[in-house]
PDB file of C-alpha atoms and ligand atoms in Angstrom:
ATOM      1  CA  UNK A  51      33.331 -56.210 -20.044  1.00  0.00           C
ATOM      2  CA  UNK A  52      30.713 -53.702 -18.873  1.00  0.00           C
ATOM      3  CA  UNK A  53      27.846 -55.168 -20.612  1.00  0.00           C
ATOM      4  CA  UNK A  54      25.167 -54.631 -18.934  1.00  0.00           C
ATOM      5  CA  UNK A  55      22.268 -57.834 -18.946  1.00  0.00           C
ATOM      6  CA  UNK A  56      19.281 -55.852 -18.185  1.00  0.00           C
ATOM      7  CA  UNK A  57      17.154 -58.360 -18.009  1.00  0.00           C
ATOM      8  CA  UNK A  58      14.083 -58.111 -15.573  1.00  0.00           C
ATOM      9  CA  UNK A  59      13.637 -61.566 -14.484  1.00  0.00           C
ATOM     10  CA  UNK A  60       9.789 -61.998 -13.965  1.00  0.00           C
ATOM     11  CA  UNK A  61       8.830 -63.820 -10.912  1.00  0.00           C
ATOM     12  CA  UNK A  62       7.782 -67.250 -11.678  1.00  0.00           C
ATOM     13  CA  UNK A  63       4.389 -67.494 -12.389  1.00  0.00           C
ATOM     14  CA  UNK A  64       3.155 -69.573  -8.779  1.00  0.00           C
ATOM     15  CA  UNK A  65       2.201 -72.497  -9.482  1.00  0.00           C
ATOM     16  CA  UNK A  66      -0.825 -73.338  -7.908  1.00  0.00           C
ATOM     17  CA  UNK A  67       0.144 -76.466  -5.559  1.00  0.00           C
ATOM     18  CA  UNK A  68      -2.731 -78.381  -4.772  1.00  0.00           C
ATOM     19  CA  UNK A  69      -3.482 -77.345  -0.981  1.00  0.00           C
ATOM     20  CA  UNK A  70      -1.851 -79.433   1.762  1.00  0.00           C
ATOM     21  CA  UNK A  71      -4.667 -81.399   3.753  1.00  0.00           C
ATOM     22  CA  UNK A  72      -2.510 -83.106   5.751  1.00  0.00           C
ATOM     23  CA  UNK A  73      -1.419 -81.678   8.718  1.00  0.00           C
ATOM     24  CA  UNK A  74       0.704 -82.174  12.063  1.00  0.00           C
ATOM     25  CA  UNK A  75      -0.951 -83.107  14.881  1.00  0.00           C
ATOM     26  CA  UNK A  76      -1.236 -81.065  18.222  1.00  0.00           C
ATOM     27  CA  UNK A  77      -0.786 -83.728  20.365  1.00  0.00           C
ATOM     28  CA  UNK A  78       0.954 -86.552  19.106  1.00  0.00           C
ATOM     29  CA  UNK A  79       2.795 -84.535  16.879  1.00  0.00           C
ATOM     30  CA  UNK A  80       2.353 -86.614  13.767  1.00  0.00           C
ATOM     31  CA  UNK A  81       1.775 -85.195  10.109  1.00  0.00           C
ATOM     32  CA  UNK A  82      -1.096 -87.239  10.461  1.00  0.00           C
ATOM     33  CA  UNK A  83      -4.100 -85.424  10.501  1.00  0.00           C
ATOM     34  CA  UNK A  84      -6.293 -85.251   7.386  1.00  0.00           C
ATOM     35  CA  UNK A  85      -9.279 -83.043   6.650  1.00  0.00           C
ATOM     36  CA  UNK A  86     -11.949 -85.104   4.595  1.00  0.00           C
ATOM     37  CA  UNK A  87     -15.131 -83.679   3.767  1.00  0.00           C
ATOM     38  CA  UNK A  88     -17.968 -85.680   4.558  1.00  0.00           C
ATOM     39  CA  UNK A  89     -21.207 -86.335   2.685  1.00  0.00           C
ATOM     40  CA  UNK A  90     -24.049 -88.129   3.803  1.00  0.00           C
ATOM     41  CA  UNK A  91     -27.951 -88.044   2.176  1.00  0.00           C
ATOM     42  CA  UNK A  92     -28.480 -85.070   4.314  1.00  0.00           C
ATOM     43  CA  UNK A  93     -25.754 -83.023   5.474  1.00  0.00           C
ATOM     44  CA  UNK A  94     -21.804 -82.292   4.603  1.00  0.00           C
ATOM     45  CA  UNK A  95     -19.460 -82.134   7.322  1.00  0.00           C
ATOM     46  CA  UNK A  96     -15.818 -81.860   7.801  1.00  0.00           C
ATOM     47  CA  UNK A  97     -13.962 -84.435   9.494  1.00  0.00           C
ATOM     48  CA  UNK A  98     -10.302 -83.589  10.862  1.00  0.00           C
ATOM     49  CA  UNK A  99      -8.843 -86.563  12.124  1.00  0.00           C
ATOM     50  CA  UNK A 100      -5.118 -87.657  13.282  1.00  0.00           C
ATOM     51  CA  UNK A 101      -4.736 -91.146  12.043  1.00  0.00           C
ATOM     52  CA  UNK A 102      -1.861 -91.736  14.215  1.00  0.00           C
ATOM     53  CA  UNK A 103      -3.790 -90.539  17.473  1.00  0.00           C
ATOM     54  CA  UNK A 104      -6.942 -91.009  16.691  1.00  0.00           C
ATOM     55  CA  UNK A 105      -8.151 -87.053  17.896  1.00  0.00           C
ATOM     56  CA  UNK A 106     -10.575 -85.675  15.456  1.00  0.00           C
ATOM     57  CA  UNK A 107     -13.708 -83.210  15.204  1.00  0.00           C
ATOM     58  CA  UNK A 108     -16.126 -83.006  13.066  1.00  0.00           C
ATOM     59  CA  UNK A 109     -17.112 -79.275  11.756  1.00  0.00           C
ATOM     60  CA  UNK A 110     -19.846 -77.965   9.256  1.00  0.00           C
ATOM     61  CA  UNK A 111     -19.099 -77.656   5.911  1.00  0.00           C
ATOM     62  CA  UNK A 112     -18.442 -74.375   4.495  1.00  0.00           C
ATOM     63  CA  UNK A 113     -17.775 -74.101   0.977  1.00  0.00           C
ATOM     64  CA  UNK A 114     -15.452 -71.141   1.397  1.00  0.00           C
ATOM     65  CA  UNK A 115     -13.223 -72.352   3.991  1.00  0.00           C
ATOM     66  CA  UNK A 116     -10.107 -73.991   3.294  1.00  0.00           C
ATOM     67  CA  UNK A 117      -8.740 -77.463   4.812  1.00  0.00           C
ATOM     68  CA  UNK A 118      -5.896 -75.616   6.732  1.00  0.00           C
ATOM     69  CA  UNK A 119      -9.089 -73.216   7.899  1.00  0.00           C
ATOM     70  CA  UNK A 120     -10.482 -76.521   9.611  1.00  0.00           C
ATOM     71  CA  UNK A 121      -7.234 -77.327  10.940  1.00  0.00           C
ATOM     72  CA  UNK A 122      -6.769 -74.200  12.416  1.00  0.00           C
ATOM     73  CA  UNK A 123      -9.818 -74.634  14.201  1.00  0.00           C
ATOM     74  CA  UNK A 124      -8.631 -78.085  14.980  1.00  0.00           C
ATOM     75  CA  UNK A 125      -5.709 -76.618  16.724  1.00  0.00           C
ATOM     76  CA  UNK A 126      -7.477 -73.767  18.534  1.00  0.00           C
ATOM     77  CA  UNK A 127     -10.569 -76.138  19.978  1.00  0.00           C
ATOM     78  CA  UNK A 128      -7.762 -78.847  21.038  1.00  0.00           C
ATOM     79  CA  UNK A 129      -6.026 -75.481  22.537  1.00  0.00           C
ATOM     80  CA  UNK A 130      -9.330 -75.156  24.539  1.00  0.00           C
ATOM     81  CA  UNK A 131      -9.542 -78.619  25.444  1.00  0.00           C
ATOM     82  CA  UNK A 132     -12.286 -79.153  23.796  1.00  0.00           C
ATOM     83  CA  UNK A 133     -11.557 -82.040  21.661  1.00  0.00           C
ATOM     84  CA  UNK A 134     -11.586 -85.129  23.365  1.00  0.00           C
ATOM     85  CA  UNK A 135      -9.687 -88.034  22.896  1.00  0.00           C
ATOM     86  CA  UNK A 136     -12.105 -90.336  22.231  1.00  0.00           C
ATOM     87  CA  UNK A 137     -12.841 -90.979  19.006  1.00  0.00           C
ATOM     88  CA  UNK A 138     -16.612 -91.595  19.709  1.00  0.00           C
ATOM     89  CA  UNK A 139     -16.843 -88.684  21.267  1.00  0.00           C
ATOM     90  CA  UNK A 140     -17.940 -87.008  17.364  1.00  0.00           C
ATOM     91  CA  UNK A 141     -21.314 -85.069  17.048  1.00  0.00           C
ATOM     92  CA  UNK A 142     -22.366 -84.114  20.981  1.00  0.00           C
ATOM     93  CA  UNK A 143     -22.845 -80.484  21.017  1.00  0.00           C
ATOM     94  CA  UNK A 144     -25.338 -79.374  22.978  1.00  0.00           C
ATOM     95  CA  UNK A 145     -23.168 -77.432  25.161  1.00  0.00           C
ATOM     96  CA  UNK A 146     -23.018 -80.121  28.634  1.00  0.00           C
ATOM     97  CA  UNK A 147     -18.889 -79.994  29.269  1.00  0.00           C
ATOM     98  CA  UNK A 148     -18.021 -82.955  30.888  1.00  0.00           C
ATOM     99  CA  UNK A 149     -14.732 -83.335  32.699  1.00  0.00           C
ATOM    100  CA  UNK A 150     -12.720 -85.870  32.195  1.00  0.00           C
ATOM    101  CA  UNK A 151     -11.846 -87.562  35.039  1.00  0.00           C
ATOM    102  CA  UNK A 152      -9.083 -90.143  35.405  1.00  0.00           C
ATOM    103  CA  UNK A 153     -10.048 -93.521  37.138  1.00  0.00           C
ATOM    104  CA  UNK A 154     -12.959 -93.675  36.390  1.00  0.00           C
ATOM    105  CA  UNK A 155     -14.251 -97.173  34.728  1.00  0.00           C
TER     106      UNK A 155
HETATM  107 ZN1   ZN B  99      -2.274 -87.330  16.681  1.00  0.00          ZN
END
């Protein structure tokens, strides 16, 4: 039969998935690290943190970036080396760079 179904199939409308904040982690490698935005009296902040490893960095709050936005960042500063592994280590920016050194303690 030479019928011919002419029938444009529409793309699917995309659902809009709720964003993934939950990301793998540069260095441990887990799909651990979350991106939590932060409020306090005073200020927002970003937190990206790798609950497996403990590596985070806080960021300012934008309102137009996205979660994966921070994480990018995330990746790129730990790419630098400029995320420590410490998790106290949040907040100090006034541009000192300290090298780690091992043995020390
Ligand atoms: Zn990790």
């Amino acid at each position: 039969m030479g019928r011919r179904k002419r029938r444009r199939t529409r793309p699917v409308a995309v659902v809009k998935r709720k964003l993934p904040t939950v990301f793998q982690c540069p260095r441990c490698g887990a799909q651990a690290v979350s991106v939590t935005v932060k409020k306090t009296k005073e200020e927002k902040y970003v937190l990206v943190r790798c609950s497996n490893c403990g590596l985070s960095m806080r960021y300012d709050y934008k309102e137009y970036l996205e979660p994966v936005d921070y994480f990018s960042r995330f990746l790129d500063d730990y790419g630098e080396g400029k995320i420590s592994s410490q998790e106290e280590n949040i907040g100090g920016e006034n541009g000192e760079s300290e090298e780690l050194h091992n043995g020390e303690n």
